[in-house]
XYZ file of C-alpha atoms in Angstrom:
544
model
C 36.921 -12.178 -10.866
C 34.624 -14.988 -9.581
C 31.066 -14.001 -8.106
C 30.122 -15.156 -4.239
C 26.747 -15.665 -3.107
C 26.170 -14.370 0.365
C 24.105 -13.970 3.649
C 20.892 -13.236 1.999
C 20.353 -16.260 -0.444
C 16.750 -17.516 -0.496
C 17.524 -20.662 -2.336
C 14.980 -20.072 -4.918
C 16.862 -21.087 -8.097
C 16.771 -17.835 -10.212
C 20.086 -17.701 -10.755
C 20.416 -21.245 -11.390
C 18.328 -20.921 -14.960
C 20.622 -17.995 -15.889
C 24.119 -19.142 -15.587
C 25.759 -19.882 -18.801
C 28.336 -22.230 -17.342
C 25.760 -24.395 -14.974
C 28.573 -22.989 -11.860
C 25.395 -22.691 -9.201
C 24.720 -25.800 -7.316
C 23.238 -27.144 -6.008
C 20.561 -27.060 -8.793
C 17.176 -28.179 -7.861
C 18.066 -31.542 -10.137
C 20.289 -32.210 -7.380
C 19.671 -34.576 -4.061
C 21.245 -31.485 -1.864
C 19.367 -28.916 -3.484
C 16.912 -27.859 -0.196
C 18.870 -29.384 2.442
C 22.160 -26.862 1.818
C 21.607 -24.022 3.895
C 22.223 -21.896 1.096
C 23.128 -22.124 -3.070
C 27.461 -21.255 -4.214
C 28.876 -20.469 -7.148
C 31.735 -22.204 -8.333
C 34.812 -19.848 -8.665
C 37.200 -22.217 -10.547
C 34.310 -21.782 -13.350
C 32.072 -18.670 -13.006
C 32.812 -16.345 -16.326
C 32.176 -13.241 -14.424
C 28.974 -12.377 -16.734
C 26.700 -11.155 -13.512
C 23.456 -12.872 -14.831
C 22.934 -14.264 -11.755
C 23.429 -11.078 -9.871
C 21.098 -9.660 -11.908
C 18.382 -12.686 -11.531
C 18.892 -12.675 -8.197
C 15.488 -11.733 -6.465
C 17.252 -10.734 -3.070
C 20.496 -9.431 -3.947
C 22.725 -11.856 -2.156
C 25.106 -12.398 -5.169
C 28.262 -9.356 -5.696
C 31.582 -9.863 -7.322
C 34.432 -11.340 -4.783
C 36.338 -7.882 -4.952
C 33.615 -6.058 -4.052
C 32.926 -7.878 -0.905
C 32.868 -5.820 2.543
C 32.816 -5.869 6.055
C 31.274 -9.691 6.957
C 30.607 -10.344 3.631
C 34.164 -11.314 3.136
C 34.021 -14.544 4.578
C 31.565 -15.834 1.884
C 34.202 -16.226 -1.198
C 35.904 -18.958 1.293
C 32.250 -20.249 1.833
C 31.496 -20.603 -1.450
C 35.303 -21.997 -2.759
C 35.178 -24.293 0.470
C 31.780 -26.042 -0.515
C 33.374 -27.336 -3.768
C 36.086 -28.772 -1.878
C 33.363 -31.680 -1.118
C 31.260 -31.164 -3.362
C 31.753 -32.082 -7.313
C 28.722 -29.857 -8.418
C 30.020 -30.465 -12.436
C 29.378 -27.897 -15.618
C 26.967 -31.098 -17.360
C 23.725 -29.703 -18.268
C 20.517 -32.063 -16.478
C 17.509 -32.964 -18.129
C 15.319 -29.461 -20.005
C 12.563 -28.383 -18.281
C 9.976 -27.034 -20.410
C 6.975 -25.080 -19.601
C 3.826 -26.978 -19.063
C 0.310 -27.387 -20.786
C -2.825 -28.497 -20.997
C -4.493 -30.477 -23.581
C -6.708 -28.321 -25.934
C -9.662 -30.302 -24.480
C -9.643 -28.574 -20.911
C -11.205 -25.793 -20.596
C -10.390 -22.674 -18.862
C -9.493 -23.640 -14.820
C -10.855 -21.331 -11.924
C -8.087 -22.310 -8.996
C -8.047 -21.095 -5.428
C -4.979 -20.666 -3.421
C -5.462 -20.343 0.398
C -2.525 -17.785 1.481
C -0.737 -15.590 0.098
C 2.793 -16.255 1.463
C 5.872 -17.393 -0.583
C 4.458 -20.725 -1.052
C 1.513 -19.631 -2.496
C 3.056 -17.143 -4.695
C 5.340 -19.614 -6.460
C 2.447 -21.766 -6.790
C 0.002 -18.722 -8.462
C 3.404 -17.534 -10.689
C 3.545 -21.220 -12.196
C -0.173 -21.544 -12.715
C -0.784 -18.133 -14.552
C 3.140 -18.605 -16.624
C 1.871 -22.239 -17.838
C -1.412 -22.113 -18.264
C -4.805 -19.351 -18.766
C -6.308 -20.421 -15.384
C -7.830 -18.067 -13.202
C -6.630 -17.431 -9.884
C -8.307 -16.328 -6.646
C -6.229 -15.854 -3.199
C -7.590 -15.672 -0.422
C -5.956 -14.825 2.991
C -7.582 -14.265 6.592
C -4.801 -11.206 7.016
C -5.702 -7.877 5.275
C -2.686 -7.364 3.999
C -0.860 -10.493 1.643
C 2.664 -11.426 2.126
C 2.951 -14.331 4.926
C 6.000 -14.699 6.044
C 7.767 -12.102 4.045
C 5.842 -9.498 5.495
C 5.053 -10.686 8.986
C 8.069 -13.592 9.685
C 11.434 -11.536 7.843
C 13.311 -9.662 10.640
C 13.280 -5.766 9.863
C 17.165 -5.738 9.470
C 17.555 -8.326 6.932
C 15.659 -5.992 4.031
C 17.361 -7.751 1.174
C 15.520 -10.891 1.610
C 12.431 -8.916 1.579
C 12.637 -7.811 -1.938
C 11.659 -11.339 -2.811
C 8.473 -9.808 -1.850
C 8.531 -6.971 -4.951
C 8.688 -10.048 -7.307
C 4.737 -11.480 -5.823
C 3.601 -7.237 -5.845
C 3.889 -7.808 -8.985
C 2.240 -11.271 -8.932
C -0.631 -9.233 -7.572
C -1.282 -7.042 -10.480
C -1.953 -10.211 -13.147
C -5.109 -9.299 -15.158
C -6.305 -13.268 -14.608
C -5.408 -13.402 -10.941
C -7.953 -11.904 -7.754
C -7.247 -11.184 -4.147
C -9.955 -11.606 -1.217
C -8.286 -10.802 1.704
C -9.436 -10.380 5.724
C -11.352 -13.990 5.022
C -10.710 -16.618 6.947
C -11.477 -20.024 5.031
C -13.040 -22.076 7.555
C -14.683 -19.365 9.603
C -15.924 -17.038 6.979
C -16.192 -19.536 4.314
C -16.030 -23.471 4.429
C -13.567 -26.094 2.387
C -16.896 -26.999 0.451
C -17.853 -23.287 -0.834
C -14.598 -22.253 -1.714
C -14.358 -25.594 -3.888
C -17.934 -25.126 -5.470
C -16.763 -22.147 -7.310
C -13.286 -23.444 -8.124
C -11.745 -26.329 -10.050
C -9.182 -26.871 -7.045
C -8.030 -25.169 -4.031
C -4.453 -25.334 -2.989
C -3.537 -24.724 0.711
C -0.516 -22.372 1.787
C -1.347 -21.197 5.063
C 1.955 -21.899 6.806
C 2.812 -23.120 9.693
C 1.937 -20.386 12.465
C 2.368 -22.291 15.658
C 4.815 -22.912 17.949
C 5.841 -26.181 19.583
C 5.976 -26.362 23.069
C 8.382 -27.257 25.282
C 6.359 -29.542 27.567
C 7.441 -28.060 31.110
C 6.053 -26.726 33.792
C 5.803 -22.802 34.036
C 6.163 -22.402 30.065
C 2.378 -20.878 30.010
C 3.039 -18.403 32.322
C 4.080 -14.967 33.197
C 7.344 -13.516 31.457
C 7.490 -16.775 28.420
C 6.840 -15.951 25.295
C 6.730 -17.570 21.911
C 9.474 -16.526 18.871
C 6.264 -16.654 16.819
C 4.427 -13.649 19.407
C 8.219 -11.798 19.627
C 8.890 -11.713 15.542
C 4.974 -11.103 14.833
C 5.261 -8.430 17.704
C 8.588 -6.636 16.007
C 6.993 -6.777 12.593
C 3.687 -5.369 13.100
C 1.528 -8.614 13.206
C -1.940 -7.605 14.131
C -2.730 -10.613 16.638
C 0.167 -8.896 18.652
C -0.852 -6.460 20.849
C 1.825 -3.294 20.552
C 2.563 -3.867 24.581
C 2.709 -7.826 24.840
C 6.313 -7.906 24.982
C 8.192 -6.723 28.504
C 11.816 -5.496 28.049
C 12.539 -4.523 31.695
C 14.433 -7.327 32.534
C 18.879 -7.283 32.088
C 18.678 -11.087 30.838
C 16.234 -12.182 28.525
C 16.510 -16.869 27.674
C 16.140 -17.747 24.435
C 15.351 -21.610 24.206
C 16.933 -23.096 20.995
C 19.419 -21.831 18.508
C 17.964 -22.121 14.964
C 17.647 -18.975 12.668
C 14.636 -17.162 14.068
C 16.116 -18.096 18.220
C 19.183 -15.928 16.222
C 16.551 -12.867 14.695
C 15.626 -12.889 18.505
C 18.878 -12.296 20.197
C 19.653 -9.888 17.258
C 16.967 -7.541 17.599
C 17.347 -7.642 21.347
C 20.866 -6.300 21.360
C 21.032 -4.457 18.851
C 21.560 -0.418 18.701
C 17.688 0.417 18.150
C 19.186 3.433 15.974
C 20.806 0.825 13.396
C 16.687 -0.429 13.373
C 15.146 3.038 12.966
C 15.868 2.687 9.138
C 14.014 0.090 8.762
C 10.196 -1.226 8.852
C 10.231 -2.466 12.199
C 6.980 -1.816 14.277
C 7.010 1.806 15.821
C 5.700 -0.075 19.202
C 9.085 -2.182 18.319
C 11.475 0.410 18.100
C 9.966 2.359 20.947
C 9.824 -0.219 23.284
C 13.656 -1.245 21.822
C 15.086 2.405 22.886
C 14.010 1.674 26.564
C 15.197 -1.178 26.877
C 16.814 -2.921 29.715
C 18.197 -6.229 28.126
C 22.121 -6.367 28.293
C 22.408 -9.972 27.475
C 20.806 -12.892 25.782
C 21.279 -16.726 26.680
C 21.134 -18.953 23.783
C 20.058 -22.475 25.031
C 21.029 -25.239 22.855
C 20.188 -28.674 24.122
C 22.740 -30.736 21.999
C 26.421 -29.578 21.481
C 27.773 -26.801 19.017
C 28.211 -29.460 16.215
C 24.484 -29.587 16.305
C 23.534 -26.308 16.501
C 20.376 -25.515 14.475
C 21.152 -21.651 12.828
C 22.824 -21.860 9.414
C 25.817 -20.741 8.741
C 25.063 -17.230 7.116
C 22.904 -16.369 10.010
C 25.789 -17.014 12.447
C 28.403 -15.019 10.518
C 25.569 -11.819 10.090
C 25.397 -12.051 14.248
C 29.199 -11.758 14.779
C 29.390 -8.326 13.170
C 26.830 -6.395 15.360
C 28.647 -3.056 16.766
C 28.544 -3.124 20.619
C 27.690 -6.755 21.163
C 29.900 -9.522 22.142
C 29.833 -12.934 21.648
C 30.892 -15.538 24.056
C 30.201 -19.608 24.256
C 29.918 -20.847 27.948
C 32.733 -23.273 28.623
C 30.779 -26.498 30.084
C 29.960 -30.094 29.426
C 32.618 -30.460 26.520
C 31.959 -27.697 24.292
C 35.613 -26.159 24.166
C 36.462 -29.985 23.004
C 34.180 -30.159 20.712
C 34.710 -27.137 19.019
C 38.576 -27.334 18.911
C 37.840 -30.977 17.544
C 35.683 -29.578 14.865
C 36.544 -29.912 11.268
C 36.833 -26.938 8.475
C 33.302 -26.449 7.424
C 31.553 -28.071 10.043
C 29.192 -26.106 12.441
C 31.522 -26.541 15.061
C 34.242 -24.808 13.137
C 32.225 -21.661 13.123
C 32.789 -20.991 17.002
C 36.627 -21.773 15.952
C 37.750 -17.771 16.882
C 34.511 -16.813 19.036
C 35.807 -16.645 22.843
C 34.939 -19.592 25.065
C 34.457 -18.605 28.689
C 32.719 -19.968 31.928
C 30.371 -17.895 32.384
C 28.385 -17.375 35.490
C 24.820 -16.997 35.322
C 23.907 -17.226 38.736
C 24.637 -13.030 38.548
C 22.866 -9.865 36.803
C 24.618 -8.796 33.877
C 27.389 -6.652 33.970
C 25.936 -3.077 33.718
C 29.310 -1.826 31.719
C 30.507 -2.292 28.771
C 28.977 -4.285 25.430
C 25.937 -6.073 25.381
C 26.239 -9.769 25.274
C 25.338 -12.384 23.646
C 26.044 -15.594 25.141
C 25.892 -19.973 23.513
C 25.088 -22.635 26.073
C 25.063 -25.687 24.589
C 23.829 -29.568 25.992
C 21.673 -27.741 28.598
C 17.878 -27.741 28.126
C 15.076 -25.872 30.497
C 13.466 -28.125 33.176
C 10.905 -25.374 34.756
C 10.270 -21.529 33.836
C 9.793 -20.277 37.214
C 8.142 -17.319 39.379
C 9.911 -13.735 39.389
C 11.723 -14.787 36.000
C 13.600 -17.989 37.306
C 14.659 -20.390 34.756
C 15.602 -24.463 35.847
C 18.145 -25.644 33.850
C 19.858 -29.194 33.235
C 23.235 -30.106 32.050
C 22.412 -32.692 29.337
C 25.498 -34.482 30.028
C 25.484 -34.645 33.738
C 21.857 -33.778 34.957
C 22.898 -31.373 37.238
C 20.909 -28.629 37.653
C 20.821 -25.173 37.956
C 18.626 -21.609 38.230
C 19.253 -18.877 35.677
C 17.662 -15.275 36.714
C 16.057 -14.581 33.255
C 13.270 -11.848 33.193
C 12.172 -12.891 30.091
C 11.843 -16.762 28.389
C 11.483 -16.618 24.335
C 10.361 -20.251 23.436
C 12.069 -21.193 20.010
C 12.394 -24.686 19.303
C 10.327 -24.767 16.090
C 7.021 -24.150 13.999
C 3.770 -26.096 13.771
C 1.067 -25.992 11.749
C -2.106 -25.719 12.510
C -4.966 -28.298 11.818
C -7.086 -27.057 8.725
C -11.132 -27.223 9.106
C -12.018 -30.041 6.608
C -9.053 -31.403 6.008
C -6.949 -34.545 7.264
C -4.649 -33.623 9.661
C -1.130 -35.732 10.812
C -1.577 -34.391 14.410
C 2.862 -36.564 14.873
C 4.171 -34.156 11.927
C 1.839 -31.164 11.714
C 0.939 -31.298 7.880
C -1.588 -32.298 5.966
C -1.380 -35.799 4.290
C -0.675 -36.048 0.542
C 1.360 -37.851 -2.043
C 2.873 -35.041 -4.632
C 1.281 -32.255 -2.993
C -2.565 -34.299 -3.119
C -3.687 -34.055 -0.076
C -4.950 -37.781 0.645
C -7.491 -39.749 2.832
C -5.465 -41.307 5.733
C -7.611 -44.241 5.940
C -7.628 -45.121 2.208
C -4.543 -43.499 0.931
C -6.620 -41.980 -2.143
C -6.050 -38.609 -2.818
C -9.306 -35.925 -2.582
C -10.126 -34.582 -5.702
C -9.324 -31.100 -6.199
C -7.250 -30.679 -3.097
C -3.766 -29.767 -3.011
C -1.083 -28.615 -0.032
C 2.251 -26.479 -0.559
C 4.605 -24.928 1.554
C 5.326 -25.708 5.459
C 1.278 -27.317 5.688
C 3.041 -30.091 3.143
C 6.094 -30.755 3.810
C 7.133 -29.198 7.707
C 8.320 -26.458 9.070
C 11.489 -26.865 6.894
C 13.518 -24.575 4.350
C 13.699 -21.234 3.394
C 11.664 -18.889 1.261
C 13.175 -20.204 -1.699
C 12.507 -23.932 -0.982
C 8.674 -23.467 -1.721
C 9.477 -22.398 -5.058
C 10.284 -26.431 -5.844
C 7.948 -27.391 -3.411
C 4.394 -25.224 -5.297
C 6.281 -26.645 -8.731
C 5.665 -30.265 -7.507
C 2.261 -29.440 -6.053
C 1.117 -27.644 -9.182
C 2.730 -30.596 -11.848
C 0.470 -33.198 -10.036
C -2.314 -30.366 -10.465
C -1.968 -30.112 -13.823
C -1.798 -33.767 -14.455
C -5.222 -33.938 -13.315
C -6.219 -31.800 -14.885
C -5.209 -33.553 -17.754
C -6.675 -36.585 -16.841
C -9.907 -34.859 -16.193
C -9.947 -35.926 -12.814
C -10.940 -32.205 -11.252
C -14.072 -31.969 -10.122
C -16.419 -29.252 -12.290
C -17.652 -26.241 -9.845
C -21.155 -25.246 -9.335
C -21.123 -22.205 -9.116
C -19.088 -19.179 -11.049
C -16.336 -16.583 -10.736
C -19.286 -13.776 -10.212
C -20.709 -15.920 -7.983
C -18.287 -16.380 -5.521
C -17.401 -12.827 -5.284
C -20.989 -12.041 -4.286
C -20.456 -15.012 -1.598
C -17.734 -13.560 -0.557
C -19.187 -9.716 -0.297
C -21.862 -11.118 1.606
C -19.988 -13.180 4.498
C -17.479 -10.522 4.501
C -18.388 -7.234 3.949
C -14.956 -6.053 5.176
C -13.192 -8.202 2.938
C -10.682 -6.643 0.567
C -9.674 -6.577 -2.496
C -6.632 -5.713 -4.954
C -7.878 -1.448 -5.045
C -7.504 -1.447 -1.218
C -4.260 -3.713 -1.024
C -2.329 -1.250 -3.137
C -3.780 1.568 -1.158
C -2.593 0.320 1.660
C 0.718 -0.476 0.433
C 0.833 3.441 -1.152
C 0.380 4.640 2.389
C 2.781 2.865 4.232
C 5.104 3.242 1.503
C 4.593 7.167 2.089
C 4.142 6.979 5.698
C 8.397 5.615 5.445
C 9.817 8.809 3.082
C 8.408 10.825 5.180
C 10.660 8.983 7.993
C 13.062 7.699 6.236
C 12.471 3.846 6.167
C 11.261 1.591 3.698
C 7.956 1.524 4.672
C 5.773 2.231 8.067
C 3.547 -0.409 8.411
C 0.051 -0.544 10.309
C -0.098 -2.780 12.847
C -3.973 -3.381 13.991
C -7.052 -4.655 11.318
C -8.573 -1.566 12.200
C -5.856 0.544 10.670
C -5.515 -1.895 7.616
C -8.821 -1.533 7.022
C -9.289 2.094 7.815
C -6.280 3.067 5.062
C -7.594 0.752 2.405
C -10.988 1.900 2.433
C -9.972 5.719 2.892
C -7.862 5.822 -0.128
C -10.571 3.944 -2.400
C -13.735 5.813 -1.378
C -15.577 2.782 0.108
């Protein structure tokens, strides 16, 4: 019996390496490989050995008969994508492990974040070669956007994260974290003491929609809701309001999906998990009975992937509907097998007025509007609306707006910035001059700062590879600039900007405590939400 890769796939690969029979594609030889919305195993050729089960850092990969409950509709997903696709059993090119010419000497790199991105990018560096590593990260706590960016009920793709724990412990690798590079430290102190500095610090923003009202009372960001459910200390514990029946959710990607999710869901399916206390508190009063899913194009365009859609159909106690208008019934009944379209094939397609409350009976509700964007968030938790098709216009009583139409990153202090795409400007992960085109020595990008706010966890894992090849070809070449100062050196730096910064000792107290803080409660972990507390259980539990 074939295995079936399902809902949780991070696209990082693993189980490519592993399988005996080369049955995974895409493989990240392959032009698809990062643009697929997940990986599939061939089931005309898998053997049925389970090495990619086992590899598998997220368990999204079980045997076909052992598929339950949604799950079941992933052996068609898988069998369907070889239908199009001719992955082949032909072996590509061997990758072997790189390194350095006897003649360079030990390297001292820095690596700004300590998100996925980063990780990948510190794995391939201490694997390949005896550098030293130093992350830094302005959080106190590492993890990015496994910790702080995951939704609380998807805990399988947060065991990626046990993989970089262990990252943590290498003898040749050291953590500063609660320092901000470019407020505690500059671009040109962190790179005196190092040979290069990499940049992984994300892309924390949100864009904006551009319309009237969006700044005001009772609109959020996704970035504020998800950092709010998962214990992100920028977020206060009472930012978000759940009084309201209705709550807007502008855009349908994956994390507009997370939103509706949590929203709707029983809070006592959450209680088992890490969400935020506040979260879950504030969840079990709520007053949200439905969430309106605005797309601006039609259903063939809709932005979540397709495991993310099928997870949301299965939610006890929640319907889905799609709103009947503009085309959309047409366009979905058109829609081929496999398309995104297809997906709303057997999910009920009804006008739905939202000119009324909710109804107070019954399910909660989800409901998809498609080709109808926002025009102006109102007072007293109006929301203007236009038919993309037609123009016509109308109000939507929504107590709450979530904006979700996408990340952005943030400009970095000392680097170039590309204000049209939001990343930094390289060639091969170098981050460049964008007047001369030549790169800066010793200055690299990965992750969402490099390429856009594009791809899954998994996806960085090609992405750092790239960034840390044209590294190490410098390094080669002896084009890295030689630091001033030393390892010792920088610590003391470091202890003297920061006195609160912390370290590895303090990380894994903190980790210890949360850890206990869940079995006593019964959930993975309980995490602390404010710096204060951070900081408080790391230094408790280390006697500083």
């Amino acid at each position: 019996m074939a295995f079936a890769i399902t809902q949780t796939c991070c696209n990082d690969a693993s189980c490519v390496s592993v399988c005996p029979v080369n049955c995974i594609h895409p493989t990240p030889d392959e032009p698809d490989f990062g643009s697929t919305e997940m990986l599939y195993i061939d089931p005309q050729t898998c053997i049925d050995c389970g090495a990619c089960a086992d590899a598998c850092p997220v368990d999204a990969i079980f045997p076909v008969d052992r598929l339950r409950g949604p799950d079941i509709g992933y052996a068609g997903l898988n069998e369907r994508y070889y239908e199009t696709h001719t992955g082949g059993n032909a072996w590509g090119e061997p990758h072997f492990p790189r390194s350095l010419p006897q003649d360079v000497g030990p390297l001292r790199i820095a690596i700004i974040g300590t998100g996925p991105a980063a990780c990948y990018a510190a794995q391939s560096l201490l694997r390949s070669t005896g550098a030293e590593v130093t992350m830094l990260d302005r959080m106190p706590v590492p993890g990015g956007l496994v910790r702080f960016g995951v939704a609380p009920d998807h805990p399988s793709t947060k065991k990626v994260g046990d993989s970089f724990a262990a990252l943590y412990r290498h003898p040749r690798l050291k953590m500063h974290l609660n320092v901000e590079v470019g407020t505690d430290l500059t671009h040109e102190e962190v790179a005196a003491h190092h040979h290069a500095v990499i940049y992984a610090v994300g892309a924390a923003n949100d864009r904006a929609l551009g319309i009237p009202g969006e700044d005001g009372a009772g609109s959020i960001s996704a970035t504020e809701f998800v950092g709010w459910y998962n214990s992100h200390p920028s977020v206060p514990a009472d930012a978000i309001d759940l009084s309201a029946e209705r709550v807007l959710v502008v855009g349908n990607g994956n994390v507009a999906l997370d939103v509706a999710r949590i929203l709707v869901t029983d809070p006592e399916l959450l209680a088992g998990t890490d969400i935020a206390d506040h979260a879950l508190a504030a969840l079990r009063r709520s007053n949200v009975r439905e969430v309106v899913l605005l797309g601006r194009r039609g259903p063939e365009h809709a932005a979540y992937t397709s495991p993310e859609f099928v997870a949301l159909r299965h939610l006890p106690g929640v319907r889905v509907v799609v709103d009947e208008h503009g085309g959309t019934r047409a366009a979905i009944e058109a829609a081929e097998p496999g398309a995104k379209a297809a997906l709303l094939g057997d999910v009920p397609i009804e006008e739905v007025d939202l000119s009324v409350p909710p109804a107070r009976d019954g399910d909660r509700r989800i409901v998809f509007r498609f080709r109808c964007a926002p025009v102006e968030l109102g007072a007293a938790g109006s929301v203007r609306v236009a038919r993309t098709t037609t123009g016509e216009e109308e109000t939507i009583p929504a107590g709450l707006v979530v904006r979700s139409i996408g990340y952005r990153s943030a400009p970095v202090a000392d680097l170039p910035f590309d204000g049209a795409t939001s990343t930094v400007p390289h060639r091969a992960g170098r981050v460049t001059d964008p007047d001369s085109g030549a790169p800066l020595a010793g200055t690299y990008v990965v992750g969402w700062v490099k390429r856009g706010p594009s791809g899954g966890i998994g996806a960085n894992r090609t992405c750092s590879a790239e960034t840390v090849d044209s590294l190490l070809d410098d390094a080669a070449a002896h084009r890295l600039p030689a630091p001033a100062g030393g390892a010792k050196e920088f610590d003391r730096l470091v202890r003297r900007r920061k006195p609160d910064a912390l370290g590895l000792r303090e990380m894994l107290a903190i980790d210890r405590v949360e850890r206990q803080r869940g079995q006593e409660s019964g959930r993975p972990r309980v995490k602390f939400a404010t710096v204060g507390e951070l900081l408080r259980a790391g230094r408790r539990f280390t006697g500083r």
